[in-house]
Amino acid sequence: MPARPRVALALSGGGFRASVFHLGVLRRLAELGQLPRVDVVSAVSGGSIVGAFLALRWSRVMADGGDATALERHVTTPFLELVRGANFILDWAARVPLAVFRRRRGTDFSRAVVAADLYDERLYGGASLSDLPETPRLILNATSLPSIRAWRFTRDGMGDSRYGYARFSDAAPVPRLSVGVAASAAFPPVFSPLRIRLDDREYSAPLYGEARPDVGREMPLSDGGVYDNLALEVLTRNKPIPLGASVPPPEILVVSDAGHPAIYRFEPWRFPLLASIHLLGRVRDVALEQVVAQRRRILVEDLREARDGIRGTLVPLAGGVDHLSAEQRDRYVAAVGAISQIPPALLAMVRGIRTSLDRFSAVECEALMYHAYVSTDAGWWAHLGGGAPPEPPPWRIEFDSARLELWARELRHSAEWLRVR
């Protein structure tokens, strides 16, 4: 990887919704000729699921031209076939009861390990973290519950700045890639924390002279979105990764943000105990929303001022073409065509698609990808286009009456947390 990454991608969390959304961003970047310039990918949760899939197939994509057609053939189509096929969350739930019996036999087993096994079978084919390519460097971000830091997995090692970092070597087996993904996507309370054995590796001293947390033999890791749902910190704040290195500020930063838009509605429940639990959940949601909103504001300001020489664009599920200034939006829509823009009523449905790991329909996938694609195109033109007039991108959907009816029908129940069909 170059001393300074040419293009860095940050892939947010948000279940399969995020995974599919990110594919739309990648498609437009490939058409713009930027895919071969990607030197580092930082991912969390749903971003880690698709980011690891992309990284394992990267050499095939590059050997096949590194363009949108190669991406479609080797990454997008096979991934969408998996998302539209078997229901991951139901298959996972059916396997969870086996944890009781395997635990009795002394095997390390938990709900998160069940997910890791299923990821391995469906997506990663037994690959280990050391099977990841050198470029782009993939960074999988989880949350260390004792350290209150980002626990990072790379092809070279793992750890966090408060506990220390371990380099992978022949002294102990390299963890499966699916383990890093499962830790990054261990969304509570559905998935239990994934526990990493610590006593079979040698860890460096804490990087900042802090006291190392006393966690015994295992480090409990939760969803990376608990700490940083945008996977931004390691790319923008010169934070260390395993081996004590850090990622220099990239020349171009593209942040794909498929996090849930804020819900501006709260109705207290009438039953005292349930009302208290409901209230605690809302307080947690408000706190998390404020943290993520603050990270977004800092990012936008950094990009506006080109701080550390970083240029780039934020591609938010909650935004889109409306994320541009009024003048930019009018110019873009006039050039591309209003009929190719997702109407507001449908866009609200797209933004409300659930974040679960169940089966997604073809229309749900198309809607998420197209929203991300158009948003990437508009953002790239506005912030990185160098003042050139906007041009219609290759993929354009015309929202005639038939398309409007199809999307409205298929997306009507997309906010439901579980789709069995």
Coordinates of C-alpha atoms in Angstrom, one line a residue:
M1 CA 0.0 0.0 0.0
P2 CA 1.3 3.5 -0.8
A3 CA 2.6 5.6 2.2
R4 CA -0.5 7.7 1.8
P5 CA -3.7 5.9 0.6
R6 CA -5.0 7.2 -2.7
V7 CA -8.6 6.3 -1.9
A8 CA -10.0 5.1 1.4
L9 CA -13.4 3.6 2.0
A10 CA -15.3 3.7 5.2
L11 CA -18.2 1.2 5.2
S12 CA -20.7 1.7 8.0
G13 CA -22.8 -0.8 10.0
G14 CA -26.5 -1.5 9.4
G15 CA -26.9 -5.3 8.8
F16 CA -27.6 -6.5 5.2
R17 CA -29.2 -3.2 4.5
A18 CA -25.7 -1.6 4.8
S19 CA -24.0 -4.4 2.9
V20 CA -26.3 -3.9 -0.1
F21 CA -26.2 -0.1 0.1
H22 CA -22.4 -0.2 0.0
L23 CA -22.5 -2.3 -3.2
G24 CA -24.2 0.7 -4.9
V25 CA -21.4 3.0 -3.8
L26 CA -18.8 0.5 -5.1
R27 CA -20.6 0.2 -8.4
R28 CA -20.4 4.0 -9.1
L29 CA -16.8 4.2 -7.9
A30 CA -15.9 1.3 -10.3
E31 CA -17.5 3.2 -13.2
L32 CA -15.5 6.3 -12.2
G33 CA -12.3 4.3 -12.5
Q34 CA -11.6 4.6 -8.8
L35 CA -11.8 1.0 -7.7
P36 CA -8.2 0.1 -8.6
R37 CA -7.1 3.2 -6.5
V38 CA -8.7 1.9 -3.3
D39 CA -5.8 1.2 -0.9
V40 CA -7.6 0.8 2.4
V41 CA -11.1 -0.2 3.6
S42 CA -12.3 0.3 7.1
A43 CA -15.5 -1.5 7.9
V44 CA -17.9 -2.2 10.8
S45 CA -20.8 -4.7 11.2
G46 CA -22.8 -4.9 7.9
G47 CA -19.9 -3.1 6.2
S48 CA -17.5 -5.8 7.5
I49 CA -19.7 -8.5 6.0
V50 CA -19.5 -7.2 2.5
G51 CA -16.0 -5.6 2.9
A52 CA -14.5 -9.1 3.7
F53 CA -16.4 -10.6 0.8
L54 CA -15.0 -7.9 -1.5
A55 CA -11.4 -8.3 -0.2
L56 CA -11.3 -12.0 -0.7
R57 CA -12.4 -11.5 -4.3
W58 CA -10.3 -8.4 -5.0
S59 CA -7.6 -10.2 -7.0
R60 CA -10.3 -11.6 -9.4
V61 CA -11.9 -8.2 -9.8
M62 CA -8.6 -6.6 -10.7
A63 CA -7.5 -9.4 -13.0
D64 CA -10.8 -9.0 -14.8
G65 CA -10.2 -5.3 -15.4
G66 CA -11.1 -3.7 -12.1
D67 CA -14.2 -2.1 -13.6
A68 CA -17.9 -2.2 -12.9
T69 CA -18.4 -5.3 -15.0
A70 CA -15.7 -7.2 -13.1
L71 CA -17.2 -6.0 -9.8
E72 CA -20.7 -7.2 -10.9
R73 CA -19.4 -10.6 -11.9
H74 CA -17.2 -11.4 -9.0
V75 CA -18.8 -9.5 -6.1
T76 CA -22.2 -7.9 -6.6
T77 CA -24.0 -10.8 -8.2
P78 CA -22.8 -13.6 -6.0
F79 CA -23.3 -11.5 -2.8
L80 CA -26.9 -10.5 -3.8
E81 CA -27.7 -14.1 -4.6
L82 CA -26.8 -15.0 -1.1
V83 CA -28.8 -12.1 0.4
R84 CA -31.8 -12.9 -1.7
G85 CA -31.5 -16.7 -1.1
A86 CA -31.6 -18.5 2.2
N87 CA -32.7 -16.5 5.3
F88 CA -29.5 -16.0 7.3
I89 CA -31.1 -15.1 10.6
L90 CA -33.6 -18.0 10.6
D91 CA -30.8 -20.5 9.8
W92 CA -28.7 -19.0 12.6
A93 CA -31.6 -19.2 15.1
A94 CA -32.1 -22.9 14.2
R95 CA -28.5 -23.6 15.0
V96 CA -28.3 -21.7 18.3
P97 CA -29.8 -24.5 20.5
L98 CA -26.9 -26.7 19.5
A99 CA -24.7 -24.3 21.5
V100 CA -25.9 -25.9 24.7
F101 CA -24.7 -29.4 23.7
R102 CA -21.4 -28.2 22.3
R103 CA -20.7 -26.2 25.4
R104 CA -21.2 -29.4 27.5
R105 CA -18.5 -31.0 25.4
G106 CA -16.1 -28.2 26.3
T107 CA -16.3 -26.5 22.9
D108 CA -16.2 -22.7 22.8
F109 CA -19.6 -21.9 21.5
S110 CA -21.9 -18.9 21.6
R111 CA -24.5 -17.1 19.5
A112 CA -21.7 -15.1 18.0
V113 CA -19.7 -18.2 17.1
V114 CA -22.8 -19.7 15.5
A115 CA -22.9 -16.6 13.3
A116 CA -19.2 -16.9 12.5
D117 CA -19.7 -20.5 11.4
L118 CA -22.6 -19.5 9.2
Y119 CA -20.6 -16.6 7.7
D120 CA -17.8 -19.0 7.0
E121 CA -20.0 -21.5 5.2
R122 CA -22.0 -18.9 3.1
L123 CA -19.4 -16.2 2.4
Y124 CA -15.8 -16.9 3.2
G125 CA -15.1 -20.6 2.5
G126 CA -12.8 -21.2 5.4
A127 CA -10.5 -18.2 4.7
S128 CA -8.4 -16.9 7.6
L129 CA -7.5 -13.3 8.2
S130 CA -4.0 -13.9 6.8
D131 CA -5.7 -14.7 3.4
L132 CA -6.7 -11.1 3.0
P133 CA -4.8 -9.1 0.3
E134 CA -2.1 -6.7 1.2
T135 CA -4.0 -4.1 -0.9
P136 CA -6.5 -2.9 -0.2
R137 CA -5.8 -3.2 3.5
L138 CA -9.0 -4.3 5.2
I139 CA -9.6 -3.2 8.8
L140 CA -12.5 -4.9 10.6
N141 CA -13.6 -2.9 13.6
A142 CA -15.2 -4.4 16.7
T143 CA -15.7 -2.9 20.1
S144 CA -13.7 -4.1 23.1
L145 CA -16.1 -4.0 26.0
P146 CA -13.5 -3.9 28.8
S147 CA -11.2 -1.4 27.0
I148 CA -13.9 0.8 25.6
R149 CA -11.8 1.0 22.4
A150 CA -12.0 -0.2 18.8
W151 CA -10.6 -3.7 18.6
R152 CA -9.2 -4.1 15.1
F153 CA -8.6 -7.1 12.9
T154 CA -6.2 -7.0 9.9
R155 CA -4.3 -9.6 7.9
D156 CA -1.3 -9.1 10.2
G157 CA -2.8 -9.0 13.7
M158 CA -5.4 -7.8 16.1
G159 CA -5.9 -5.8 19.3
D160 CA -6.7 -2.4 20.7
S161 CA -4.7 0.5 21.9
R162 CA -5.5 0.0 25.5
Y163 CA -4.9 -3.7 25.7
G164 CA -2.2 -3.9 23.1
Y165 CA -1.6 -5.6 19.7
A166 CA -0.7 -9.1 18.7
R167 CA 1.0 -10.1 15.5
F168 CA -0.2 -13.3 13.8
S169 CA 2.5 -15.9 13.7
D170 CA 3.0 -19.7 13.4
A171 CA 2.8 -19.9 17.2
A172 CA -1.0 -20.0 17.1
P173 CA -3.6 -20.5 14.4
V174 CA -4.7 -17.3 12.6
P175 CA -8.3 -16.6 13.4
R176 CA -10.8 -17.3 10.6
L177 CA -11.9 -14.2 8.7
S178 CA -15.5 -15.0 9.7
V179 CA -14.5 -14.6 13.4
G180 CA -13.4 -11.0 12.8
V181 CA -16.6 -10.3 10.8
A182 CA -18.8 -11.9 13.5
A183 CA -17.1 -9.8 16.2
S184 CA -17.6 -6.7 14.2
A185 CA -21.2 -7.5 13.5
A186 CA -22.2 -8.9 17.0
F187 CA -25.1 -6.5 17.4
P188 CA -26.5 -6.7 21.0
P189 CA -28.7 -8.2 22.3
V190 CA -29.3 -10.5 19.3
F191 CA -25.7 -11.7 19.3
S192 CA -23.7 -12.3 22.5
P193 CA -20.2 -10.9 22.7
L194 CA -17.6 -12.9 20.7
R195 CA -14.7 -13.9 23.0
I196 CA -11.1 -13.9 21.7
R197 CA -8.5 -16.0 23.4
L198 CA -5.7 -13.9 24.7
D199 CA -3.3 -16.3 26.4
D200 CA -2.1 -18.0 23.1
R201 CA -0.5 -14.8 21.8
E202 CA 1.9 -12.1 23.0
Y203 CA 0.5 -8.6 23.0
S204 CA 2.4 -5.3 23.0
A205 CA 2.2 -2.9 25.9
P206 CA -0.7 -0.5 25.8
L207 CA 0.1 2.3 23.3
Y208 CA -0.6 5.3 25.6
G209 CA 0.8 4.1 28.9
E210 CA -2.6 3.2 30.3
A211 CA -3.3 0.3 32.6
R212 CA -4.2 -2.8 30.7
P213 CA -7.7 -4.1 31.6
D214 CA -7.7 -7.3 33.6
V215 CA -9.9 -9.5 31.5
G216 CA -8.4 -12.9 32.2
R217 CA -8.0 -15.3 29.2
E218 CA -10.7 -13.9 26.9
M219 CA -11.5 -10.5 25.5
P220 CA -15.3 -10.0 25.0
L221 CA -16.0 -8.1 21.7
S222 CA -19.2 -6.5 20.6
D223 CA -20.5 -4.8 17.4
G224 CA -18.1 -2.2 16.1
G225 CA -20.9 0.2 15.7
V226 CA -21.2 0.5 19.5
Y227 CA -17.9 2.4 19.3
D228 CA -17.8 3.9 15.8
N229 CA -20.6 3.0 13.4
L230 CA -19.0 4.9 10.6
A231 CA -15.7 3.1 10.8
L232 CA -14.0 6.5 10.5
E233 CA -11.7 6.9 13.4
V234 CA -8.8 4.8 12.0
L235 CA -8.9 6.7 8.7
T236 CA -9.2 10.3 10.0
R237 CA -7.6 10.5 13.4
N238 CA -4.2 8.7 12.7
K239 CA -5.2 5.9 15.1
P240 CA -3.0 2.8 15.3
I241 CA -3.8 -0.6 13.9
P242 CA -2.2 -3.9 14.7
L243 CA 1.6 -3.9 14.7
G244 CA 1.6 -0.3 16.0
A245 CA 1.3 1.3 12.6
S246 CA -1.3 3.8 11.6
V247 CA -3.1 4.8 8.4
P248 CA -1.9 8.1 7.0
P249 CA -4.6 10.5 5.9
P250 CA -5.9 9.4 2.5
E251 CA -6.0 11.6 -0.5
I252 CA -9.7 10.8 -1.1
L253 CA -12.1 9.5 1.6
V254 CA -15.5 8.0 0.6
V255 CA -17.8 7.3 3.6
S256 CA -20.8 5.1 2.9
D257 CA -23.2 5.7 5.8
A258 CA -26.1 3.3 5.8
G259 CA -26.9 3.9 9.5
H260 CA -30.5 4.3 10.6
P261 CA -31.9 7.8 10.2
A262 CA -33.0 9.3 13.4
I263 CA -36.6 8.5 14.6
Y264 CA -38.2 11.7 15.8
R265 CA -41.1 10.0 17.6
F266 CA -41.5 8.7 21.1
E267 CA -44.7 7.5 22.8
P268 CA -44.3 6.4 26.5
W269 CA -45.8 3.0 27.4
R270 CA -48.5 2.7 30.1
F271 CA -47.2 -0.4 32.0
P272 CA -44.6 0.7 34.6
L273 CA -42.0 -2.0 34.1
L274 CA -42.2 -2.1 30.4
A275 CA -42.3 1.7 30.2
S276 CA -39.0 1.8 32.1
I277 CA -37.4 -0.6 29.8
H278 CA -38.8 1.3 26.8
L279 CA -37.5 4.5 28.2
L280 CA -34.0 3.1 28.8
G281 CA -34.0 1.9 25.1
R282 CA -34.9 5.4 23.9
V283 CA -32.2 7.0 26.1
R284 CA -29.7 4.7 24.6
D285 CA -30.9 5.5 21.1
V286 CA -30.6 9.2 21.7
A287 CA -27.1 8.9 23.1
L288 CA -25.9 6.8 20.1
E289 CA -27.6 9.2 17.6
Q290 CA -25.8 12.2 19.1
V291 CA -22.5 10.4 19.0
V292 CA -22.9 9.5 15.3
A293 CA -24.3 12.9 14.4
Q294 CA -21.3 14.5 16.0
R295 CA -19.0 12.3 14.0
R296 CA -20.8 13.2 10.8
R297 CA -20.6 16.9 11.5
I298 CA -16.9 16.7 12.2
L299 CA -16.4 14.7 9.0
V300 CA -18.3 17.1 6.9
E301 CA -16.3 20.0 8.3
D302 CA -13.0 18.2 7.8
L303 CA -13.9 17.5 4.1
R304 CA -15.1 21.0 3.5
E305 CA -11.8 22.4 4.8
A306 CA -9.7 19.6 3.2
R307 CA -8.1 19.1 6.6
D308 CA -4.9 17.1 6.4
G309 CA -5.3 17.3 2.6
I310 CA -8.2 14.9 2.6
R311 CA -10.9 15.4 0.0
G312 CA -13.9 13.2 -0.2
T313 CA -17.6 12.7 0.1
L314 CA -20.2 11.4 2.5
V315 CA -22.8 9.1 1.0
P316 CA -25.6 8.9 3.6
L317 CA -28.7 6.7 3.5
A318 CA -30.5 9.5 5.3
G319 CA -29.4 12.0 2.6
G320 CA -29.0 11.6 -1.1
V321 CA -29.2 14.3 -3.7
D322 CA -30.9 16.5 -1.1
H323 CA -27.6 16.4 0.8
L324 CA -26.2 18.8 -1.8
S325 CA -26.6 22.6 -1.7
A326 CA -29.8 23.9 -3.3
E327 CA -27.8 25.2 -6.3
Q328 CA -25.9 21.9 -6.8
R329 CA -29.0 19.9 -6.4
D330 CA -30.9 21.9 -9.1
R331 CA -27.9 21.6 -11.5
Y332 CA -27.5 17.9 -10.9
V333 CA -31.2 17.0 -11.3
A334 CA -31.5 19.2 -14.4
A335 CA -28.6 17.4 -16.0
V336 CA -29.4 13.8 -15.0
G337 CA -33.2 14.1 -15.2
A338 CA -35.9 14.4 -12.6
I339 CA -37.5 11.1 -13.7
S340 CA -34.4 9.2 -12.6
Q341 CA -34.5 10.5 -9.1
I342 CA -36.2 8.4 -6.4
P343 CA -39.5 10.2 -5.5
P344 CA -39.7 11.4 -1.8
A345 CA -42.4 9.0 -0.8
L346 CA -40.4 6.0 -2.1
L347 CA -37.1 7.4 -0.7
A348 CA -38.7 7.4 2.8
M349 CA -39.4 3.7 2.4
V350 CA -35.9 3.0 1.2
R351 CA -34.4 4.8 4.2
G352 CA -36.7 2.8 6.5
I353 CA -35.6 -0.7 5.3
R354 CA -34.7 -2.9 8.3
T355 CA -31.2 -3.6 9.4
S356 CA -31.6 -7.3 10.1
L357 CA -29.8 -10.2 8.5
D358 CA -32.9 -11.9 7.0
R359 CA -33.7 -12.4 3.3
F360 CA -34.0 -9.3 1.1
S361 CA -36.1 -9.1 -2.0
A362 CA -34.8 -8.1 -5.4
V363 CA -36.6 -4.8 -5.3
E364 CA -35.2 -4.0 -1.8
C365 CA -31.7 -4.7 -3.1
E366 CA -32.3 -2.7 -6.3
A367 CA -33.7 0.3 -4.2
L368 CA -30.8 0.3 -1.7
M369 CA -28.2 0.0 -4.4
Y370 CA -29.7 2.7 -6.7
H371 CA -30.1 5.2 -3.9
A372 CA -26.4 4.7 -2.9
Y373 CA -25.4 4.8 -6.6
V374 CA -27.1 8.1 -7.3
S375 CA -26.0 9.6 -4.0
T376 CA -22.3 8.6 -4.8
D377 CA -22.6 10.0 -8.3
A378 CA -24.0 13.3 -7.0
G379 CA -21.6 13.6 -4.2
W380 CA -18.5 12.8 -6.3
W381 CA -19.6 15.4 -8.9
A382 CA -20.3 18.1 -6.3
H383 CA -17.1 17.6 -4.1
L384 CA -14.6 15.9 -6.4
G385 CA -15.7 16.7 -9.9
G386 CA -13.4 19.7 -10.3
G387 CA -16.2 22.0 -11.5
A388 CA -17.2 20.0 -14.6
P389 CA -20.9 20.0 -15.5
P390 CA -22.7 16.9 -14.2
E391 CA -23.3 14.1 -16.7
P392 CA -25.9 11.3 -16.5
P393 CA -24.4 8.1 -15.0
P394 CA -24.7 4.8 -16.9
W395 CA -27.3 3.3 -14.5
R396 CA -30.6 5.3 -14.6
I397 CA -34.0 4.0 -13.5
E398 CA -37.0 5.9 -14.8
F399 CA -39.7 6.1 -12.3
D400 CA -42.8 5.7 -14.5
S401 CA -46.1 4.6 -13.1
A402 CA -45.2 0.9 -13.4
R403 CA -42.0 1.3 -11.5
L404 CA -43.6 3.5 -8.8
E405 CA -46.3 0.9 -8.3
L406 CA -43.8 -2.0 -8.1
W407 CA -41.5 -0.3 -5.6
A408 CA -44.4 1.0 -3.4
R409 CA -45.8 -2.5 -3.2
E410 CA -42.5 -4.3 -2.5
L411 CA -41.2 -1.7 0.0
R412 CA -44.4 -1.3 1.9
H413 CA -43.4 -3.7 4.6
S414 CA -39.6 -3.4 4.3
A415 CA -39.3 -1.8 7.8
E416 CA -40.4 -5.1 9.4
W417 CA -37.5 -6.5 11.3
L418 CA -37.8 -10.0 9.8
R419 CA -38.9 -11.1 6.4
V420 CA -39.5 -14.8 6.2
R421 CA -40.5 -15.1 2.5

